[in-house]
Structure formats: structure tokens, C-alpha cells
Amino acid sequence: MSLRIVVTVKYVPDATGDRHFADDLTVDRDDVDGLLSELDEYAVEQALQIAEDADDAEVTVLTVGPEDAKDALRKALSMGADKAIHVEDDDLHGTDALGTSLVLAKAIEKAGYDLVISGMASTDGTMGVVPALVAERLGVPQVTLLSEVSVEDGTVKGRRDGDTASEQLEASLPAVVSVTDQSGEARYPSFKGIMAAKKKPVESWDLSDLDVEAEEVGLDGAYTKVEAVAERPARTAGTIVKDEGEGGKQLAEFLAGQKFI
């Protein structure tokens, strides 16, 4: 029986771009380019490595987002994933982590799965809670923040590195795991992979396909919201210390005043 791996990925605003909030205090995605979240590339890479080591495996990438989110799916497909699912619905605008986990869990159940792999967090929200929320909704074990992961005999195993120690963890499939940016550098799509991705299937689902009500997601269904935002303060001129015999002392006083020493 084929090992069914689902990788959840997110289309995020480019962190190097000039990002702003829209009038409804959601991220304005129209004025900044988007891309596959870098942390999710590690999840795709680990899924591909597990699939390569398995006798029979299929990797599906899943995203929830606007029309442009297909670009994130195409990147993952060009890396080597087999197929993709795009959940798109106007009522999803403003959905928070809880709502996103609901939609992802419904889509994962509909797709069928043995193992779900996610990045440790998205590079825009950086909450890092969605994998755990998805596992709870699916009712399966979670093994999160892994820097090493493998699957053998119906069990997923991995290593979680902490500040002072490392843990060896395992869980029976089906399960949800998340991987860190220490799990291994993601492969760069080859020209052959890019061309092949254009022919790979991409399914499009909306909320009705998942039996999710509009009231459960979006801004109105969110449990969290942004109350206020402010522009980042303009960068001010730095402090210049001229060494006229007391430079060292002045520098030490400045660092002490900033509580650096």
C-alpha cells in the first residue's frame, strides 16, 4: 500500500518586500510579491526524501490561499511533489490559525493521508501552532520541531534538538510532524522538474467541497484579530563617538546606557 504524504505549504509575502496592512488590518498582498514560505521548503524536502526511501509513496502538497497561491504549489511540484491541492474561497479572507487548521484538516481527510509534514512556522505569521492544531483536529499523534525525520514499519521517527539536549521521538502512523530549518537544505528545482510541474495535477476545492461553513472561517469567524497597527519608526541617525582621548570611556558609557554591557 502506497505511503500517502501530505505537505502543508503556505504562500507568503516576500519578507524582503515593503509589507503593509490593508484597511481591514489584514496583510495587503497586492503590493508585494509572494512566494512559497521558505520554512515550508524544508517540509517538502523531507517529504521527498521519505518518499525516495519508501517502496511506494505519493507526495501531495496542500495550500489554503488566494489564486496566486498556486505559485507556491508549482514551486513544490517542481521540486518533485506528485500532485497538489489548492483550497480557495473568498470567504477565507482574514482566516486565523484556528480557522486555517480546520480547513487544512478537512482537506487532509478528504485527500487521504498517512503522514502530514509541515514547516515549523510560516515566515509571515510565525505562530508555529498550526501543525499541532491540525493533529488535534485529525485526532492523530504529533511530533513537532524535528531536525531529523524518517519513516519505518508504520512509525515516524525523529530528533528534536533543544538548547541543552536532543530528544528521540516516534509516533505510529497516521501522524503529523513539523520540521525545522535544520532538517536539511531544500533542493533547487531543475529545469526538467520545472517543465514536469506544468503537467502535474492541481485540484481546486472551496469551502463547500470540505463541508466548512463560511461563518467558521474568515474575519468574522476568527478567534484572534489585529486591533491596531502603526508604521515602523523611521531610522534615526546613530550616535557617533569621536576618540579624542576618551573614546573608550564614551563607548563603554553608551553600551552601558543601552544595557548591552
mmCIF file of N, CA, C and O in Angstrom, residues 32-120:
data_model
loop_
_atom_site.group_PDB
_atom_site.id
_atom_site.type_symbol
_atom_site.label_atom_id
_atom_site.label_comp_id
_atom_site.label_asym_id
_atom_site.label_seq_id
_atom_site.Cartn_x
_atom_site.Cartn_y
_atom_site.Cartn_z
ATOM 1 N N VAL A 32 2.916 43.513 -2.797
ATOM 2 C CA VAL A 32 4.177 42.827 -2.533
ATOM 3 C C VAL A 32 4.141 41.446 -3.181
ATOM 4 O O VAL A 32 3.083 40.807 -3.239
ATOM 5 N N ASP A 33 5.260 41.024 -3.720
ATOM 6 C CA ASP A 33 5.323 39.699 -4.348
ATOM 7 C C ASP A 33 5.192 38.604 -3.298
ATOM 8 O O ASP A 33 5.580 38.780 -2.139
ATOM 9 N N GLY A 34 4.652 37.472 -3.711
ATOM 10 C CA GLY A 34 4.514 36.333 -2.820
ATOM 11 C C GLY A 34 5.375 35.170 -3.274
ATOM 12 O O GLY A 34 5.871 35.146 -4.406
ATOM 13 N N LEU A 35 5.547 34.199 -2.399
ATOM 14 C CA LEU A 35 6.356 33.027 -2.710
ATOM 15 C C LEU A 35 6.060 31.914 -1.715
ATOM 16 O O LEU A 35 5.393 32.135 -0.706
ATOM 17 N N LEU A 36 6.561 30.730 -2.009
ATOM 18 C CA LEU A 36 6.438 29.596 -1.090
ATOM 19 C C LEU A 36 7.249 29.909 0.162
ATOM 20 O O LEU A 36 8.429 30.252 0.073
ATOM 21 N N SER A 37 6.627 29.803 1.333
ATOM 22 C CA SER A 37 7.319 30.072 2.583
ATOM 23 C C SER A 37 8.596 29.231 2.661
ATOM 24 O O SER A 37 8.572 28.019 2.474
ATOM 25 N N GLU A 38 9.704 29.895 2.933
ATOM 26 C CA GLU A 38 10.994 29.202 2.952
ATOM 27 C C GLU A 38 11.000 28.045 3.940
ATOM 28 O O GLU A 38 11.570 26.977 3.668
ATOM 29 N N LEU A 39 10.370 28.215 5.084
ATOM 30 C CA LEU A 39 10.353 27.148 6.079
ATOM 31 C C LEU A 39 9.556 25.938 5.602
ATOM 32 O O LEU A 39 9.791 24.817 6.053
ATOM 33 N N ASP A 40 8.604 26.157 4.687
ATOM 34 C CA ASP A 40 7.846 25.036 4.142
ATOM 35 C C ASP A 40 8.646 24.258 3.099
ATOM 36 O O ASP A 40 8.344 23.096 2.817
ATOM 37 N N GLU A 41 9.673 24.895 2.521
ATOM 38 C CA GLU A 41 10.527 24.175 1.579
ATOM 39 C C GLU A 41 11.234 23.009 2.272
ATOM 40 O O GLU A 41 11.471 21.963 1.663
ATOM 41 N N TYR A 42 11.569 23.189 3.546
ATOM 42 C CA TYR A 42 12.204 22.103 4.292
ATOM 43 C C TYR A 42 11.235 20.925 4.467
ATOM 44 O O TYR A 42 11.652 19.760 4.441
ATOM 45 N N ALA A 43 9.954 21.244 4.650
ATOM 46 C CA ALA A 43 8.944 20.182 4.778
ATOM 47 C C ALA A 43 8.812 19.417 3.471
ATOM 48 O O ALA A 43 8.711 18.179 3.462
ATOM 49 N N VAL A 44 8.800 20.129 2.351
ATOM 50 C CA VAL A 44 8.731 19.473 1.042
ATOM 51 C C VAL A 44 9.950 18.575 0.842
ATOM 52 O O VAL A 44 9.832 17.430 0.393
ATOM 53 N N GLU A 45 11.114 19.084 1.200
ATOM 54 C CA GLU A 45 12.345 18.304 1.032
ATOM 55 C C GLU A 45 12.302 17.009 1.843
ATOM 56 O O GLU A 45 12.644 15.928 1.337
ATOM 57 N N GLN A 46 11.877 17.102 3.092
ATOM 58 C CA GLN A 46 11.825 15.897 3.927
ATOM 59 C C GLN A 46 10.803 14.900 3.395
ATOM 60 O O GLN A 46 11.020 13.687 3.441
ATOM 61 N N ALA A 47 9.687 15.397 2.885
ATOM 62 C CA ALA A 47 8.683 14.509 2.290
ATOM 63 C C ALA A 47 9.255 13.774 1.088
ATOM 64 O O ALA A 47 9.036 12.562 0.913
ATOM 65 N N LEU A 48 10.001 14.480 0.260
ATOM 66 C CA LEU A 48 10.593 13.865 -0.929
ATOM 67 C C LEU A 48 11.636 12.822 -0.549
ATOM 68 O O LEU A 48 11.731 11.764 -1.179
ATOM 69 N N GLN A 49 12.420 13.115 0.489
ATOM 70 C CA GLN A 49 13.423 12.147 0.924
ATOM 71 C C GLN A 49 12.776 10.877 1.480
ATOM 72 O O GLN A 49 13.226 9.760 1.205
ATOM 73 N N ILE A 50 11.704 11.055 2.254
ATOM 74 C CA ILE A 50 10.984 9.896 2.787
ATOM 75 C C ILE A 50 10.387 9.077 1.645
ATOM 76 O O ILE A 50 10.446 7.843 1.645
ATOM 77 N N ALA A 51 9.812 9.777 0.650
ATOM 78 C CA ALA A 51 9.217 9.086 -0.499
ATOM 79 C C ALA A 51 10.268 8.319 -1.287
ATOM 80 O O ALA A 51 10.018 7.212 -1.782
ATOM 81 N N GLU A 52 11.463 8.899 -1.417
ATOM 82 C CA GLU A 52 12.537 8.238 -2.164
ATOM 83 C C GLU A 52 13.013 6.970 -1.460
ATOM 84 O O GLU A 52 13.426 6.011 -2.109
ATOM 85 N N ASP A 53 12.927 6.954 -0.132
ATOM 86 C CA ASP A 53 13.365 5.785 0.636
ATOM 87 C C ASP A 53 12.282 4.713 0.741
ATOM 88 O O ASP A 53 12.572 3.576 1.127
ATOM 89 N N ALA A 54 11.039 5.083 0.415
ATOM 90 C CA ALA A 54 9.923 4.137 0.518
ATOM 91 C C ALA A 54 9.785 3.328 -0.763
ATOM 92 O O ALA A 54 10.185 3.762 -1.847
ATOM 93 N N ASP A 55 9.204 2.141 -0.639
ATOM 94 C CA ASP A 55 8.967 1.306 -1.815
ATOM 95 C C ASP A 55 7.918 1.925 -2.726
ATOM 96 O O ASP A 55 8.009 1.838 -3.951
ATOM 97 N N ASP A 56 6.932 2.544 -2.115
ATOM 98 C CA ASP A 56 5.830 3.143 -2.879
ATOM 99 C C ASP A 56 5.276 4.307 -2.071
ATOM 100 O O ASP A 56 4.794 4.109 -0.946
ATOM 101 N N ALA A 57 5.374 5.516 -2.592
ATOM 102 C CA ALA A 57 4.909 6.693 -1.851
ATOM 103 C C ALA A 57 4.429 7.764 -2.819
ATOM 104 O O ALA A 57 4.870 7.826 -3.978
ATOM 105 N N GLU A 58 3.530 8.587 -2.333
ATOM 106 C CA GLU A 58 2.996 9.698 -3.122
ATOM 107 C C GLU A 58 2.999 10.950 -2.257
ATOM 108 O O GLU A 58 2.553 10.915 -1.114
ATOM 109 N N VAL A 59 3.523 12.043 -2.807
ATOM 110 C CA VAL A 59 3.610 13.307 -2.081
ATOM 111 C C VAL A 59 2.619 14.304 -2.674
ATOM 112 O O VAL A 59 2.696 14.648 -3.862
ATOM 113 N N THR A 60 1.699 14.763 -1.826
ATOM 114 C CA THR A 60 0.714 15.775 -2.216
ATOM 115 C C THR A 60 0.993 17.050 -1.439
ATOM 116 O O THR A 60 1.166 17.012 -0.224
ATOM 117 N N VAL A 61 1.048 18.175 -2.133
ATOM 118 C CA VAL A 61 1.213 19.461 -1.448
ATOM 119 C C VAL A 61 -0.138 20.154 -1.382
ATOM 120 O O VAL A 61 -0.909 20.138 -2.344
ATOM 121 N N LEU A 62 -0.416 20.747 -0.236
ATOM 122 C CA LEU A 62 -1.724 21.347 0.035
ATOM 123 C C LEU A 62 -1.545 22.774 0.524
ATOM 124 O O LEU A 62 -0.728 23.033 1.409
ATOM 125 N N THR A 63 -2.301 23.699 -0.048
ATOM 126 C CA THR A 63 -2.255 25.070 0.427
ATOM 127 C C THR A 63 -3.657 25.650 0.501
ATOM 128 O O THR A 63 -4.566 25.217 -0.214
ATOM 129 N N VAL A 64 -3.812 26.624 1.378
ATOM 130 C CA VAL A 64 -5.053 27.386 1.513
ATOM 131 C C VAL A 64 -4.697 28.831 1.238
ATOM 132 O O VAL A 64 -3.870 29.416 1.951
ATOM 133 N N GLY A 65 -5.293 29.424 0.214
ATOM 134 C CA GLY A 65 -4.929 30.799 -0.093
ATOM 135 C C GLY A 65 -5.567 31.301 -1.369
ATOM 136 O O GLY A 65 -6.331 30.580 -2.022
ATOM 137 N N PRO A 66 -5.239 32.530 -1.756
ATOM 138 C CA PRO A 66 -5.825 33.147 -2.949
ATOM 139 C C PRO A 66 -5.301 32.520 -4.234
ATOM 140 O O PRO A 66 -4.470 31.598 -4.206
ATOM 141 N N GLU A 67 -5.755 33.029 -5.355
ATOM 142 C CA GLU A 67 -5.392 32.489 -6.664
ATOM 143 C C GLU A 67 -3.878 32.387 -6.840
ATOM 144 O O GLU A 67 -3.364 31.377 -7.339
ATOM 145 N N ASP A 68 -3.151 33.412 -6.411
ATOM 146 C CA ASP A 68 -1.700 33.421 -6.599
ATOM 147 C C ASP A 68 -0.988 32.335 -5.796
ATOM 148 O O ASP A 68 0.192 32.046 -6.046
ATOM 149 N N ALA A 69 -1.676 31.724 -4.828
ATOM 150 C CA ALA A 69 -1.057 30.669 -4.021
ATOM 151 C C ALA A 69 -0.674 29.469 -4.872
ATOM 152 O O ALA A 69 0.136 28.642 -4.438
ATOM 153 N N LYS A 70 -1.211 29.373 -6.081
ATOM 154 C CA LYS A 70 -0.810 28.291 -6.981
ATOM 155 C C LYS A 70 0.678 28.356 -7.287
ATOM 156 O O LYS A 70 1.306 27.346 -7.613
ATOM 157 N N ASP A 71 1.267 29.566 -7.192
ATOM 158 C CA ASP A 71 2.706 29.693 -7.435
ATOM 159 C C ASP A 71 3.506 28.891 -6.416
ATOM 160 O O ASP A 71 4.542 28.307 -6.742
ATOM 161 N N ALA A 72 3.030 28.877 -5.160
ATOM 162 C CA ALA A 72 3.706 28.095 -4.124
ATOM 163 C C ALA A 72 3.600 26.608 -4.439
ATOM 164 O O ALA A 72 4.558 25.848 -4.251
ATOM 165 N N LEU A 73 2.439 26.188 -4.913
ATOM 166 C CA LEU A 73 2.245 24.784 -5.267
ATOM 167 C C LEU A 73 3.145 24.387 -6.430
ATOM 168 O O LEU A 73 3.746 23.304 -6.428
ATOM 169 N N ARG A 74 3.257 25.260 -7.422
ATOM 170 C CA ARG A 74 4.091 24.954 -8.578
ATOM 171 C C ARG A 74 5.552 24.816 -8.178
ATOM 172 O O ARG A 74 6.286 23.987 -8.716
ATOM 173 N N LYS A 75 5.976 25.634 -7.220
ATOM 174 C CA LYS A 75 7.369 25.518 -6.743
ATOM 175 C C LYS A 75 7.575 24.143 -6.105
ATOM 176 O O LYS A 75 8.585 23.466 -6.375
ATOM 177 N N ALA A 76 6.646 23.723 -5.264
ATOM 178 C CA ALA A 76 6.764 22.420 -4.601
ATOM 179 C C ALA A 76 6.692 21.278 -5.618
ATOM 180 O O ALA A 76 7.407 20.284 -5.506
ATOM 181 N N LEU A 77 5.834 21.417 -6.627
ATOM 182 C CA LEU A 77 5.733 20.396 -7.671
ATOM 183 C C LEU A 77 7.022 20.321 -8.489
ATOM 184 O O LEU A 77 7.467 19.237 -8.873
ATOM 185 N N SER A 78 7.640 21.471 -8.731
ATOM 186 C CA SER A 78 8.886 21.478 -9.494
ATOM 187 C C SER A 78 10.029 20.873 -8.698
ATOM 188 O O SER A 78 11.008 20.377 -9.275
ATOM 189 N N MET A 79 9.914 20.884 -7.373
ATOM 190 C CA MET A 79 10.917 20.229 -6.524
ATOM 191 C C MET A 79 10.792 18.709 -6.593
ATOM 192 O O MET A 79 11.756 17.995 -6.332
ATOM 193 N N GLY A 80 9.564 18.217 -6.919
ATOM 194 C CA GLY A 80 9.391 16.778 -7.052
ATOM 195 C C GLY A 80 8.113 16.205 -6.497
ATOM 196 O O GLY A 80 7.878 15.001 -6.612
ATOM 197 N N ALA A 81 7.254 17.032 -5.874
ATOM 198 C CA ALA A 81 5.978 16.523 -5.374
ATOM 199 C C ALA A 81 5.131 16.007 -6.537
ATOM 200 O O ALA A 81 5.291 16.445 -7.687
ATOM 201 N N ASP A 82 4.233 15.076 -6.244
ATOM 202 C CA ASP A 82 3.473 14.404 -7.296
ATOM 203 C C ASP A 82 2.218 15.153 -7.730
ATOM 204 O O ASP A 82 1.877 15.166 -8.910
ATOM 205 N N LYS A 83 1.509 15.751 -6.789
ATOM 206 C CA LYS A 83 0.280 16.460 -7.125
ATOM 207 C C LYS A 83 -0.003 17.519 -6.069
ATOM 208 O O LYS A 83 0.669 17.566 -5.031
ATOM 209 N N ALA A 84 -0.995 18.361 -6.346
ATOM 210 C CA ALA A 84 -1.262 19.483 -5.443
ATOM 211 C C ALA A 84 -2.752 19.701 -5.280
ATOM 212 O O ALA A 84 -3.549 19.339 -6.151
ATOM 213 N N ILE A 85 -3.095 20.299 -4.135
ATOM 214 C CA ILE A 85 -4.479 20.678 -3.836
ATOM 215 C C ILE A 85 -4.483 22.126 -3.386
ATOM 216 O O ILE A 85 -3.716 22.514 -2.495
ATOM 217 N N HIS A 86 -5.340 22.911 -4.004
ATOM 218 C CA HIS A 86 -5.462 24.332 -3.673
ATOM 219 C C HIS A 86 -6.874 24.605 -3.148
ATOM 220 O O HIS A 86 -7.850 24.413 -3.865
ATOM 221 N N VAL A 87 -6.962 25.025 -1.888
ATOM 222 C CA VAL A 87 -8.249 25.408 -1.323
ATOM 223 C C VAL A 87 -8.363 26.926 -1.432
ATOM 224 O O VAL A 87 -7.592 27.669 -0.812
ATOM 225 N N GLU A 88 -9.327 27.362 -2.228
ATOM 226 C CA GLU A 88 -9.502 28.795 -2.480
ATOM 227 C C GLU A 88 -10.973 29.153 -2.343
ATOM 228 O O GLU A 88 -11.839 28.483 -2.900
ATOM 229 N N ASP A 89 -11.256 30.201 -1.585
ATOM 230 C CA ASP A 89 -12.630 30.651 -1.395
ATOM 231 C C ASP A 89 -12.584 32.083 -0.870
ATOM 232 O O ASP A 89 -11.792 32.391 0.024
ATOM 233 N N ASP A 90 -13.399 32.948 -1.422
ATOM 234 C CA ASP A 90 -13.398 34.351 -0.982
ATOM 235 C C ASP A 90 -13.701 34.482 0.505
ATOM 236 O O ASP A 90 -13.220 35.413 1.164
ATOM 237 N N ASP A 91 -14.482 33.551 1.053
ATOM 238 C CA ASP A 91 -14.842 33.623 2.474
ATOM 239 C C ASP A 91 -13.669 33.284 3.397
ATOM 240 O O ASP A 91 -13.783 33.436 4.614
ATOM 241 N N LEU A 92 -12.553 32.853 2.851
ATOM 242 C CA LEU A 92 -11.379 32.534 3.666
ATOM 243 C C LEU A 92 -10.561 33.776 4.031
ATOM 244 O O LEU A 92 -9.678 33.701 4.891
ATOM 245 N N HIS A 93 -10.847 34.893 3.406
ATOM 246 C CA HIS A 93 -10.073 36.108 3.667
ATOM 247 C C HIS A 93 -10.108 36.479 5.157
ATOM 248 O O HIS A 93 -11.174 36.600 5.746
ATOM 249 N N GLY A 94 -8.935 36.617 5.741
ATOM 250 C CA GLY A 94 -8.844 37.004 7.146
ATOM 251 C C GLY A 94 -8.877 35.843 8.120
ATOM 252 O O GLY A 94 -8.904 36.055 9.333
ATOM 253 N N THR A 95 -8.855 34.613 7.614
ATOM 254 C CA THR A 95 -8.893 33.440 8.495
ATOM 255 C C THR A 95 -7.649 33.387 9.377
ATOM 256 O O THR A 95 -6.537 33.613 8.908
ATOM 257 N N ASP A 96 -7.830 33.074 10.674
ATOM 258 C CA ASP A 96 -6.691 32.979 11.587
ATOM 259 C C ASP A 96 -6.187 31.537 11.656
ATOM 260 O O ASP A 96 -6.621 30.669 10.893
ATOM 261 N N ALA A 97 -5.258 31.270 12.568
ATOM 262 C CA ALA A 97 -4.634 29.949 12.667
ATOM 263 C C ALA A 97 -5.652 28.860 12.975
ATOM 264 O O ALA A 97 -5.580 27.750 12.427
ATOM 265 N N LEU A 98 -6.610 29.151 13.852
ATOM 266 C CA LEU A 98 -7.618 28.148 14.196
ATOM 267 C C LEU A 98 -8.478 27.789 12.991
ATOM 268 O O LEU A 98 -8.745 26.618 12.721
ATOM 269 N N GLY A 99 -8.913 28.793 12.267
ATOM 270 C CA GLY A 99 -9.713 28.539 11.079
ATOM 271 C C GLY A 99 -8.927 27.824 9.997
ATOM 272 O O GLY A 99 -9.435 26.923 9.323
ATOM 273 N N THR A 100 -7.670 28.221 9.842
ATOM 274 C CA THR A 100 -6.814 27.572 8.853
ATOM 275 C C THR A 100 -6.626 26.098 9.182
ATOM 276 O O THR A 100 -6.660 25.239 8.297
ATOM 277 N N SER A 101 -6.448 25.790 10.468
ATOM 278 C CA SER A 101 -6.270 24.390 10.860
ATOM 279 C C SER A 101 -7.515 23.569 10.557
ATOM 280 O O SER A 101 -7.425 22.386 10.206
ATOM 281 N N LEU A 102 -8.681 24.183 10.694
ATOM 282 C CA LEU A 102 -9.928 23.481 10.377
ATOM 283 C C LEU A 102 -9.981 23.136 8.897
ATOM 284 O O LEU A 102 -10.271 21.989 8.520
ATOM 285 N N VAL A 103 -9.696 24.107 8.050
ATOM 286 C CA VAL A 103 -9.744 23.887 6.602
ATOM 287 C C VAL A 103 -8.690 22.863 6.184
ATOM 288 O O VAL A 103 -8.966 21.962 5.375
ATOM 289 N N LEU A 104 -7.484 22.988 6.723
ATOM 290 C CA LEU A 104 -6.427 22.037 6.386
ATOM 291 C C LEU A 104 -6.809 20.615 6.798
ATOM 292 O O LEU A 104 -6.628 19.664 6.032
ATOM 293 N N ALA A 105 -7.336 20.460 8.008
ATOM 294 C CA ALA A 105 -7.707 19.132 8.495
ATOM 295 C C ALA A 105 -8.788 18.509 7.614
ATOM 296 O O ALA A 105 -8.725 17.316 7.270
ATOM 297 N N LYS A 106 -9.786 19.305 7.235
ATOM 298 C CA LYS A 106 -10.850 18.797 6.365
ATOM 299 C C LYS A 106 -10.291 18.373 5.006
ATOM 300 O O LYS A 106 -10.683 17.335 4.453
ATOM 301 N N ALA A 107 -9.365 19.193 4.482
ATOM 302 C CA ALA A 107 -8.786 18.885 3.174
ATOM 303 C C ALA A 107 -7.891 17.646 3.250
ATOM 304 O O ALA A 107 -7.882 16.816 2.334
ATOM 305 N N ILE A 108 -7.153 17.512 4.329
ATOM 306 C CA ILE A 108 -6.278 16.348 4.513
ATOM 307 C C ILE A 108 -7.105 15.068 4.610
ATOM 308 O O ILE A 108 -6.767 14.038 4.019
ATOM 309 N N GLU A 109 -8.202 15.129 5.348
ATOM 310 C CA GLU A 109 -9.092 13.963 5.457
ATOM 311 C C GLU A 109 -9.673 13.601 4.101
ATOM 312 O O GLU A 109 -9.759 12.422 3.743
ATOM 313 N N LYS A 110 -10.064 14.599 3.346
ATOM 314 C CA LYS A 110 -10.654 14.348 2.027
ATOM 315 C C LYS A 110 -9.621 13.765 1.064
ATOM 316 O O LYS A 110 -9.943 12.870 0.265
ATOM 317 N N ALA A 111 -8.381 14.242 1.171
ATOM 318 C CA ALA A 111 -7.328 13.761 0.271
ATOM 319 C C ALA A 111 -6.880 12.348 0.625
ATOM 320 O O ALA A 111 -6.493 11.571 -0.259
ATOM 321 N N GLY A 112 -6.923 12.004 1.911
ATOM 322 C CA GLY A 112 -6.382 10.736 2.384
ATOM 323 C C GLY A 112 -4.909 10.891 2.712
ATOM 324 O O GLY A 112 -4.171 11.537 1.966
ATOM 325 N N TYR A 113 -4.478 10.320 3.834
ATOM 326 C CA TYR A 113 -3.103 10.551 4.272
ATOM 327 C C TYR A 113 -2.641 9.458 5.227
ATOM 328 O O TYR A 113 -3.438 8.764 5.857
ATOM 329 N N ASP A 114 -1.338 9.311 5.297
ATOM 330 C CA ASP A 114 -0.688 8.515 6.343
ATOM 331 C C ASP A 114 0.216 9.401 7.186
ATOM 332 O O ASP A 114 0.370 9.182 8.382
ATOM 333 N N LEU A 115 0.825 10.392 6.526
ATOM 334 C CA LEU A 115 1.753 11.293 7.208
ATOM 335 C C LEU A 115 1.546 12.706 6.689
ATOM 336 O O LEU A 115 1.476 12.931 5.472
ATOM 337 N N VAL A 116 1.439 13.661 7.617
ATOM 338 C CA VAL A 116 1.347 15.080 7.275
ATOM 339 C C VAL A 116 2.640 15.745 7.730
ATOM 340 O O VAL A 116 3.071 15.563 8.872
ATOM 341 N N ILE A 117 3.264 16.494 6.838
ATOM 342 C CA ILE A 117 4.510 17.191 7.165
ATOM 343 C C ILE A 117 4.310 18.688 6.943
ATOM 344 O O ILE A 117 3.797 19.110 5.905
ATOM 345 N N SER A 118 4.726 19.482 7.930
ATOM 346 C CA SER A 118 4.629 20.934 7.850
ATOM 347 C C SER A 118 5.964 21.561 8.201
ATOM 348 O O SER A 118 6.807 20.935 8.852
ATOM 349 N N GLY A 119 6.143 22.795 7.798
ATOM 350 C CA GLY A 119 7.280 23.564 8.275
ATOM 351 C C GLY A 119 7.034 23.955 9.723
ATOM 352 O O GLY A 119 5.910 23.871 10.227
ATOM 353 N N MET A 120 8.069 24.381 10.422
ATOM 354 C CA MET A 120 7.949 24.707 11.843
ATOM 355 C C MET A 120 7.065 25.930 12.082
ATOM 356 O O MET A 120 6.479 26.073 13.148
#
